[in-house]
Coordinates of C-alpha atoms and ligand atoms in Angstrom, one line a residue:
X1 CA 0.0 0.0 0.0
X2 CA 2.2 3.3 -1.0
X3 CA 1.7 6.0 0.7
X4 CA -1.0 9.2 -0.2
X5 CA -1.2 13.4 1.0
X6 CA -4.5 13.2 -0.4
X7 CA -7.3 14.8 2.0
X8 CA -10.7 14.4 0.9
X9 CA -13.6 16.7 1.8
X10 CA -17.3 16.4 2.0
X11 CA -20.0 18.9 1.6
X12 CA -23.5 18.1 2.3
X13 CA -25.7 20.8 0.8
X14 CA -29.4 20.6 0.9
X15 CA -29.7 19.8 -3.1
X16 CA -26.6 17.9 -3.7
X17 CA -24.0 16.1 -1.6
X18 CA -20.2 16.4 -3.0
X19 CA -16.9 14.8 -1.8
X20 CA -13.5 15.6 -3.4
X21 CA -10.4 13.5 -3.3
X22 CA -7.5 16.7 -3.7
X23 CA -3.9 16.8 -2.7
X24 CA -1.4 19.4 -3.7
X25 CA 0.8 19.5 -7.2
X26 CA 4.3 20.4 -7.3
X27 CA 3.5 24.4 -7.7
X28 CA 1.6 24.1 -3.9
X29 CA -1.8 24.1 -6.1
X30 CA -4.8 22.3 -4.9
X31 CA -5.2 19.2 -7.5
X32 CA -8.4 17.8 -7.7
X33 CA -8.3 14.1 -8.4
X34 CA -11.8 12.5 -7.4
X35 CA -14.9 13.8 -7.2
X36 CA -18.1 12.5 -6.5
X37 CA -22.1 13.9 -6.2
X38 CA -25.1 12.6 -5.0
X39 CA -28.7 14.1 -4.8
X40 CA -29.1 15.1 -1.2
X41 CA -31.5 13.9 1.2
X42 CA -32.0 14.1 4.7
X43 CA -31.4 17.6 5.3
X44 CA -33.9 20.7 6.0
X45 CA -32.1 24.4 5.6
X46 CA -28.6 22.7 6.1
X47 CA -29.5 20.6 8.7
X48 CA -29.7 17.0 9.1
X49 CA -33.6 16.0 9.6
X50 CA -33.2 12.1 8.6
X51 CA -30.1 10.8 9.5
X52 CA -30.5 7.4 7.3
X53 CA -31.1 9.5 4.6
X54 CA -28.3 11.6 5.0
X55 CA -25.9 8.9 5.3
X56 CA -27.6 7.1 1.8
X57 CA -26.7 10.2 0.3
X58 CA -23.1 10.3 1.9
X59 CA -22.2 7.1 0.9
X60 CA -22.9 7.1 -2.5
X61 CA -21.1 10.8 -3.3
X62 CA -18.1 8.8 -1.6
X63 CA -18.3 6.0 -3.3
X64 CA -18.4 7.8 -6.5
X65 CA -15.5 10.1 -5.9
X66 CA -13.8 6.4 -4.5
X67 CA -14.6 5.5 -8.2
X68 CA -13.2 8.5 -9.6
X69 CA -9.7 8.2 -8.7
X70 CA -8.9 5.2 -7.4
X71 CA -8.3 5.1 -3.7
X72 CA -10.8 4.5 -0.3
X73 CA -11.5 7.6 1.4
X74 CA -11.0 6.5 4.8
X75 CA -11.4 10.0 6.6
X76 CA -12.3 13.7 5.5
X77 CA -13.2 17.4 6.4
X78 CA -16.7 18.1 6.9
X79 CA -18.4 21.2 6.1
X80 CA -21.2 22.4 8.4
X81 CA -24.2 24.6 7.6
X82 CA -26.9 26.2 9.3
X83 CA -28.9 28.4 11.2
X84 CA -27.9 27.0 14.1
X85 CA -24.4 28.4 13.9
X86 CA -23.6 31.8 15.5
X87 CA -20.1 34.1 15.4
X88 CA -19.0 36.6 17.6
X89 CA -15.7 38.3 17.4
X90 CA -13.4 38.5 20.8
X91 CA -10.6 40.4 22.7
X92 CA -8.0 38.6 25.2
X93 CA -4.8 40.6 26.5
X94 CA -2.4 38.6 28.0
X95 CA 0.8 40.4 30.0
X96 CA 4.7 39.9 28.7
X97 CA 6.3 38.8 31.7
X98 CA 9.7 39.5 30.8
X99 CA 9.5 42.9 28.3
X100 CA 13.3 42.6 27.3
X101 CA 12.9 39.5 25.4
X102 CA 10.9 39.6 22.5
X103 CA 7.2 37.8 22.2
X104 CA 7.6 34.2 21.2
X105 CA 4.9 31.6 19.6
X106 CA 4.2 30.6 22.9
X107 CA 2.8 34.6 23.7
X108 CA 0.7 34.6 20.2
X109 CA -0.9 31.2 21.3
X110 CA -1.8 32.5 25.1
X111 CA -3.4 35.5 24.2
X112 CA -5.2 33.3 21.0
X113 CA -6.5 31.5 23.7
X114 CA -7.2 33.7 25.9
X115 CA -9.0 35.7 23.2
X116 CA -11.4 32.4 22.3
X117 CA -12.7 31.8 26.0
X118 CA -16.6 32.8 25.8
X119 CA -19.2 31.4 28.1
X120 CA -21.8 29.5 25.7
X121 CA -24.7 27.4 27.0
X122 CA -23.9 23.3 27.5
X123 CA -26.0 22.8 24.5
X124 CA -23.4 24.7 21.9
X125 CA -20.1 24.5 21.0
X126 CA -17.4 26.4 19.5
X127 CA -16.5 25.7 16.1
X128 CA -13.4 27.6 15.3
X129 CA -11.6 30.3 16.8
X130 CA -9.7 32.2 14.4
X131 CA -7.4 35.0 15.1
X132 CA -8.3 38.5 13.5
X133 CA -5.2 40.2 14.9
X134 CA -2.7 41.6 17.2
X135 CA -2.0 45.1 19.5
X136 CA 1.1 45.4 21.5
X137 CA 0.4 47.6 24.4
X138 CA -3.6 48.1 22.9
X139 CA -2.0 50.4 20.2
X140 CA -1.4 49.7 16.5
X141 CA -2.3 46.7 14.9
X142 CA 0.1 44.2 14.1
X143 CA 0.2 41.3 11.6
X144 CA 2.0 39.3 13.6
X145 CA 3.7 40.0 17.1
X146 CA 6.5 37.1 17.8
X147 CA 9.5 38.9 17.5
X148 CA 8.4 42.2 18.7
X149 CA 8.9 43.7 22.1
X150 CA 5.8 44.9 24.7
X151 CA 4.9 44.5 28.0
X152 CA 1.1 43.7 26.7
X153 CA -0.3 41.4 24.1
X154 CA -3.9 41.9 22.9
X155 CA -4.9 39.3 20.3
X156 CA -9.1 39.3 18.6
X157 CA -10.5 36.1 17.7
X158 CA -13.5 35.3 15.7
X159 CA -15.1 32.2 17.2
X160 CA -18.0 30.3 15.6
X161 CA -20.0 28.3 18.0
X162 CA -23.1 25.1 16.8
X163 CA -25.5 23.4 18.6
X164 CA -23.8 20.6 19.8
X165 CA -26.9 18.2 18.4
X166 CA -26.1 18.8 14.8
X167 CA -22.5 18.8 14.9
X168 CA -23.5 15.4 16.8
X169 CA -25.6 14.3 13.8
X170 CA -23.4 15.8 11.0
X171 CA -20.6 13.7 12.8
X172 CA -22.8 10.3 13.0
X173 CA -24.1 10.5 9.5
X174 CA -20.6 10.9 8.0
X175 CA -19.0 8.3 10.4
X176 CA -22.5 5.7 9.2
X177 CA -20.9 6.1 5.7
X178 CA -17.7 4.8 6.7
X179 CA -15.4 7.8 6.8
X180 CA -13.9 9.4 10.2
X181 CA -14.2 13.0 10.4
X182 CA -11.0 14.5 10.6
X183 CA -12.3 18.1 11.2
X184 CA -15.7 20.2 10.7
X185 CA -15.2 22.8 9.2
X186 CA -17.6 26.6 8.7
X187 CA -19.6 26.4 5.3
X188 CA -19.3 30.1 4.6
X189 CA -15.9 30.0 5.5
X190 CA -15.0 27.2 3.0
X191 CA -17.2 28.6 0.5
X192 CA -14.8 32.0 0.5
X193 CA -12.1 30.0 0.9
X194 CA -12.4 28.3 -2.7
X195 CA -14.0 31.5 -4.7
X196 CA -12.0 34.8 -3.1
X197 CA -9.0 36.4 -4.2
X198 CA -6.1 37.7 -1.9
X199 CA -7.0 41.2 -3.1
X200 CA -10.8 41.0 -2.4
X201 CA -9.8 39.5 1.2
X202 CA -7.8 42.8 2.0
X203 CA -9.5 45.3 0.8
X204 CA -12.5 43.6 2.7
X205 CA -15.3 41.4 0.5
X206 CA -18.1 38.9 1.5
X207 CA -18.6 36.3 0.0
X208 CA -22.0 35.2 -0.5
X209 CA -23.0 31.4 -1.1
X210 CA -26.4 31.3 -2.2
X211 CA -27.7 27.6 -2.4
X212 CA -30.8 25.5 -2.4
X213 CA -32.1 26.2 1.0
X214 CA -29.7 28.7 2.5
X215 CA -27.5 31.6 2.3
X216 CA -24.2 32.1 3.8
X217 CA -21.9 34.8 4.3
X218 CA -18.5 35.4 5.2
X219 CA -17.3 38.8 5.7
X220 CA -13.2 39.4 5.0
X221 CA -12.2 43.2 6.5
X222 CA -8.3 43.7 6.3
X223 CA -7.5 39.8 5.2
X224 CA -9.0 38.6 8.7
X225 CA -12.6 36.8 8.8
X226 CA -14.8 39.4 10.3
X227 CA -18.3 38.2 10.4
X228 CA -20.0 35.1 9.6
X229 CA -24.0 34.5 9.2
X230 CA -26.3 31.7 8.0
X231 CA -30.1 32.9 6.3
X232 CA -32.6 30.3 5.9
X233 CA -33.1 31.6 2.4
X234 CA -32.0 29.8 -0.9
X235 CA -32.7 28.8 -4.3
X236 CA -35.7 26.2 -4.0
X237 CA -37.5 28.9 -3.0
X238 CA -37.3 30.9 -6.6
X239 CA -38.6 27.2 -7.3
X240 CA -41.4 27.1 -5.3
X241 CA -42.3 31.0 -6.1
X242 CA -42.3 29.8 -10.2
X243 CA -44.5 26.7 -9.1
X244 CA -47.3 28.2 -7.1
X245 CA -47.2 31.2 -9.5
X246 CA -47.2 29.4 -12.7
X247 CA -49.1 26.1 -11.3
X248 CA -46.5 24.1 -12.2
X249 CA -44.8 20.7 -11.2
X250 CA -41.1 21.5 -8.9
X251 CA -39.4 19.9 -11.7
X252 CA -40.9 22.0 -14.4
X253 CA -40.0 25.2 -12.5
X254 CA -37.0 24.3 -11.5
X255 CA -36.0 23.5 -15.5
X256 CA -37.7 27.1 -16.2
X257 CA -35.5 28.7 -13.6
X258 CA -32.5 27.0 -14.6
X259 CA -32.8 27.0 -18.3
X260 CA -34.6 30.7 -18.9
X261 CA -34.1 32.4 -15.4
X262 CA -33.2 35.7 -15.3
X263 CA -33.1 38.3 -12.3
X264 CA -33.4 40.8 -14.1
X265 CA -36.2 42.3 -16.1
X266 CA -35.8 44.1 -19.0
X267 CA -37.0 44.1 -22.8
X268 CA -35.2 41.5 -24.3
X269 CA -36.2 39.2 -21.3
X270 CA -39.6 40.3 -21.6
X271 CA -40.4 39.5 -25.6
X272 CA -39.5 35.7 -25.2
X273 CA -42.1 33.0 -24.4
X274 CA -41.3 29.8 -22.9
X275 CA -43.0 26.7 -22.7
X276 CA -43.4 25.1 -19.1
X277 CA -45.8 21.9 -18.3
X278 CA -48.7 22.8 -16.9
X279 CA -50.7 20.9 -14.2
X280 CA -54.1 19.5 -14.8
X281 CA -53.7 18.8 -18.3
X282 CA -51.1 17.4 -20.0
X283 CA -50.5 19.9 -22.0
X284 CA -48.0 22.7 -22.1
X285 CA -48.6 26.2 -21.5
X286 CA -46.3 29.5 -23.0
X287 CA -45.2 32.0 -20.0
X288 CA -43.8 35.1 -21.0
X289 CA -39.8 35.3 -19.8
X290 CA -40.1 38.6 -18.7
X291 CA -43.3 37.3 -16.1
X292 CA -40.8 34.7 -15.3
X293 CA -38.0 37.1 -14.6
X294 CA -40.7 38.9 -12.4
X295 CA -40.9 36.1 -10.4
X296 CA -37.4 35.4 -9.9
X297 CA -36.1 38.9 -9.5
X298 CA -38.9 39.5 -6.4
X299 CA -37.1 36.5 -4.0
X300 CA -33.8 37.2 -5.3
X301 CA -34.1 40.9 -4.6
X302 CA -35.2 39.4 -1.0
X303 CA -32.4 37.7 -0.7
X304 CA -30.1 40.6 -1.5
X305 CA -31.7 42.5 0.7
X306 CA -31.5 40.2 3.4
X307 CA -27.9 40.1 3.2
X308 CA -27.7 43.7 2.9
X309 CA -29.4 44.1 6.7
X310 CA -26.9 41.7 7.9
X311 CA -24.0 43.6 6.6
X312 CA -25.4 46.5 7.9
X313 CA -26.2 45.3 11.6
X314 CA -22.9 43.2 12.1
X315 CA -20.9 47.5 10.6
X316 CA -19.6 46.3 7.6
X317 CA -21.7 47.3 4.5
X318 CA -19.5 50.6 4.5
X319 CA -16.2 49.0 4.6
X320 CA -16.2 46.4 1.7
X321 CA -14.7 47.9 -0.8
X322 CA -14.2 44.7 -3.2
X323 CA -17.7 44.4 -2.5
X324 CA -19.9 40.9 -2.9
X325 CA -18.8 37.8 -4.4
X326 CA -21.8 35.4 -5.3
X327 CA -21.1 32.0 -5.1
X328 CA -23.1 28.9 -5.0
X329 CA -25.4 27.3 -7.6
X330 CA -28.3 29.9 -7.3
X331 CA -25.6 32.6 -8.2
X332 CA -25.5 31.2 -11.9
X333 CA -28.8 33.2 -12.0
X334 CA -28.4 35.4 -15.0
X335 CA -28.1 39.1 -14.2
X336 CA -27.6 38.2 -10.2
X337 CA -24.3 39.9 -9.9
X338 CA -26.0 43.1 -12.0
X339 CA -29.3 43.1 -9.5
X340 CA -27.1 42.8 -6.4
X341 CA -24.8 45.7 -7.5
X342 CA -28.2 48.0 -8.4
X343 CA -29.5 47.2 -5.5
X344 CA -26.8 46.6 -2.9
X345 CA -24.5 50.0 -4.4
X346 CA -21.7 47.3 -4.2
X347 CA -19.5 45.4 -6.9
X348 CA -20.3 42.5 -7.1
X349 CA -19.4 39.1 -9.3
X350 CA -20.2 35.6 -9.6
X351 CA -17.4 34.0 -8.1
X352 CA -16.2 30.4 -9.1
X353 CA -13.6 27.8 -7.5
X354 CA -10.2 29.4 -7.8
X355 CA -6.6 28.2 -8.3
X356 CA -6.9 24.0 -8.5
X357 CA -5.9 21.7 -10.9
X358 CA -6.7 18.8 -11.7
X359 CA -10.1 17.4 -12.3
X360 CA -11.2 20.8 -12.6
X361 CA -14.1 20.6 -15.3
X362 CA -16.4 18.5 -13.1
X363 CA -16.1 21.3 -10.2
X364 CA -16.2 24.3 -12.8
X365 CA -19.5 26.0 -11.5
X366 CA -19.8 28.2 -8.6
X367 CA -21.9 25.4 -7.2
X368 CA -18.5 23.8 -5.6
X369 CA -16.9 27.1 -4.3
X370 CA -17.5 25.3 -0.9
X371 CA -15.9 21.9 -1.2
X372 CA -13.1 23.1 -2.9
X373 CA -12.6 25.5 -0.4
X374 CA -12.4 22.6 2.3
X375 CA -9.8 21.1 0.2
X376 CA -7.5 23.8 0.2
X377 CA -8.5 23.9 4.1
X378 CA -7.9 21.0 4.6
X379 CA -4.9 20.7 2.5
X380 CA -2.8 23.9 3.9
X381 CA -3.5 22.7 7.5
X382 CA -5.1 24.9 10.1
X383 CA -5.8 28.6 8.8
X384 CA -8.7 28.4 11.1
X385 CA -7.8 26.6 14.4
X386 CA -9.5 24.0 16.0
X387 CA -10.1 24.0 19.8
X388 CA -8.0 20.6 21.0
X389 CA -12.0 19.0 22.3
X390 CA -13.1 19.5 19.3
X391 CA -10.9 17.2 16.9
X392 CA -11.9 13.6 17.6
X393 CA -8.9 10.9 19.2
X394 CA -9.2 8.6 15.8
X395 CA -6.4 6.2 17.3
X396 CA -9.3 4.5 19.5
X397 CA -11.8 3.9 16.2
X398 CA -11.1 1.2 14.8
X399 CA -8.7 -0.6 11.4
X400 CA -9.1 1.9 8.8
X401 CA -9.5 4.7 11.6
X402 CA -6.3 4.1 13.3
X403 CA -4.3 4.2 9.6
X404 CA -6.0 7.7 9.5
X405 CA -4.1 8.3 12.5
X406 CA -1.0 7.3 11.0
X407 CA -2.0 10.5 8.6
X408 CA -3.5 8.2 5.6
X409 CA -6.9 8.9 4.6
X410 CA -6.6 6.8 2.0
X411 CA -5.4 3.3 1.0
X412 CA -5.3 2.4 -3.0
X413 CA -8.2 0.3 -3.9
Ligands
LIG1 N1 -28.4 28.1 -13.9 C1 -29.0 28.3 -12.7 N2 -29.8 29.4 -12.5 C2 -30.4 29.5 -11.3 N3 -30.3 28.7 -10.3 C3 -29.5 27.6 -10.4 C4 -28.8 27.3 -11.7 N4 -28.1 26.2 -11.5 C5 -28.4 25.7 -10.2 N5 -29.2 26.6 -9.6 C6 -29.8 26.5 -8.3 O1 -28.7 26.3 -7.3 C7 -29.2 25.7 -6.2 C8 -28.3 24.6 -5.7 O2 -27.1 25.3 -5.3 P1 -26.0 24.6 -4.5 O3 -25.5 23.3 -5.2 O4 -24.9 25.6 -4.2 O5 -26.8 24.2 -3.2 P2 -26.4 23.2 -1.9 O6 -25.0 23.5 -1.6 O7 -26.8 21.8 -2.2 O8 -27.4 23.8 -0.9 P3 -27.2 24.7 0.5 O9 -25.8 25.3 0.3 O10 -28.3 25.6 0.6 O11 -27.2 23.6 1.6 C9 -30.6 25.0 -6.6 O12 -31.6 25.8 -6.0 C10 -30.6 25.2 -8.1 O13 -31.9 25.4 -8.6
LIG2 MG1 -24.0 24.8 -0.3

């Protein structure tokens, strides 16, 4: 059995479940070389509601990505969604004991720590804590401290807590399909992991991954994670608005959407008919495009919206100037990146997975921002740390799990 640095990672969306085999290429580039997608099932708003289900649905985008290149996926990174999840940002200041030595590692990682202590309730907990930044003596802001001299070290944290039940279930239904979770891992994070640029994350950008049944954002201000939210908002619900609208079956309006969809209306949407299946008869009936658009461009400007007031409440709305990136598969909605900079006074683009190789045409749509950004997560280690309780002891689970400890999450098939 030779030896493997692949990771593999595993998204469970509420339309589609993906898992990715990846590891890295000789330029430090993210190479895809497995995939593998499954309807989804089991899940309500990005939350596991029928853990069989769920599982099914696991197992067979594994299996399939197992198919793709080759090797068992014996353990992965695990994205997790939700409205469940919450995100607060935190101060700790920690004191230099000796100020004529410089600060060392061991300072940074005392007042990290220090700065990711919040009370939460029995029933939650935290996700990641990820520093923001660094003050010596609570005065400018520094990139990084070690090396520097000061008698006082303030560090900020972003921490992301979950209720503990669905990190329980999202945990169970992976480990039911036969892979260890390695690490679990912020949706919206992931998702602007895989679809920003270094640029947009320092001149301050959130990224906006509008799926089936949510949206998430994740907020960049000065290249540090500044805000994180979940809205139980998404594409099936464009769906559902053509189908009660148009009385038409799910399928038919989701073809419509898909196919003939716009978010914008305007005259050259408005002169085309289209034909959608009608219930009742089985016949077909012609709908104007531009009544479609209608439609479509009432929810999506909801949407926007919504994440406009949660810019706005969490302070940043003012201070992105790279504006929004859409991502997700509801953000291949013709004229969505137009609507949201109308409406939003913001740039804003449809925003792919970036810089991997590889397998790259069956992950080309903004619909995999997220699980390629928990590849390159999980392949450059720990941009966003773990709290030690929260990464599970996989030497005590078993065969396959203890060759995971070994750091092999995969063994040729
Ligand atoms: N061309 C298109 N135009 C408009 N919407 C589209 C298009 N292609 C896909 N979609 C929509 O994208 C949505 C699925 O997006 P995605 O795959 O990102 O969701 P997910 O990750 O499974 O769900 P979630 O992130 O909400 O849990 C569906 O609602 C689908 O209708
Ligand atoms: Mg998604």
């Amino acid at each position: 059995m030779k030896r493997s640095n692949a990771i593999a990672a595993i998204d469970i969306g509420s339309t589609k479940v993906t898992a990715l085999v990846a590891d890295v290429n000789e330029y430090g580039q993210a190479r895809v070389l497995g995939v593998g997608v499954a309807p989804a099932a089991g899940l309500s708003r990005g939350v596991i509601d029928n853990i069989q289900s769920a599982r099914e649905a696991v197992g067979t985008a594994v299996e399939k990505a197992e198919q793709s290149c080759g090797m068992r996926i014996l353990s992965g990174v695990v994205a997790i969604h939700g409205s469940h999840l919450n995100s607060q940002n935190n101060r700790g200041i920690v004191a230099i004991t000796d100020r004529s030595e410089p600060i060392t590692t061991d300072d940074r990682e005392r007042a990290v720590e220090v700065a990711g202590q919040i009370s939460i309730p029995t029933n939650r907990q935290v996700v990641h804590v990820i520093p923001r930044g660094y003050w010596i003596e609570g005065t400018d802001p520094v990139s990084d401290p070690v090396g520097m001299y000061g008698a006082r070290l303030d560090a900020e944290t972003h921490i992301v807590t979950a209720a503990v039940s669905a990190v329980q279930n999202l945990t169970k239904c992976v480990e039911d399909a036969g892979v260890q979770v390695d690490e679990i891992v912020l949706g919206s994070l992931a998702a602007a992991t895989g679809s920003l640029t270094t640029e947009e994350r320092a001149q301050g950008v959130a990224a906006v991954d509008i799926g089936g049944s949510t949206t998430s954002i994740c907020v960049y201000d000065e290249n540090a994670v500044a805000h994180t939210a979940t809205l139980a908002l998404g594409g099936a619900h464009l769906t559902q608005d053509l189908a009660r609208l148009l009385r038409c079956p799910w399928e038919s309006a989701e073809r419509l959407k898909c196919e003939h969809g716009s978010a914008l209306t305007g005259e050259e949407v408005g002169s085309v008919e289209v034909e959608v299946r009608a219930f009742g008869t089985n016949s077909r009936k012609r709908v104007s495009a531009g009544h479609v658009a209608e439609i479509l461009q009432a929810r999506t400007e909801e949407i926007l919206e919504m994440v406009a007031i949660e810019l706005k409440r969490a302070g940043y709305l003012d201070r992105l100037a790279a504006g929004l990136v859409l991502t997700g598969g509801t953000s291949q909605l013709r004229g969505i990146d137009e609507l949201a900079e109308q409406r939003l006074d913001l740039p804003a683009r449809v925003g792919g997975p970036r810089g991997c190789t590889g397998l790259t045409d069956l992950i080309a749509t903004p619909a995999y921002a997220t699980v390629v950004g928990l590849a390159k997560h999980a392949l450059r280690g720990t941009a966003a740390q773990q709290p030690a309780g929260a990464r599970r002891d996989v030497q005590e689970a078993g065969f396959f799990r203890r060759i995971a400890a070994f750091g092999r999450a995969f063994i040729p098939q």
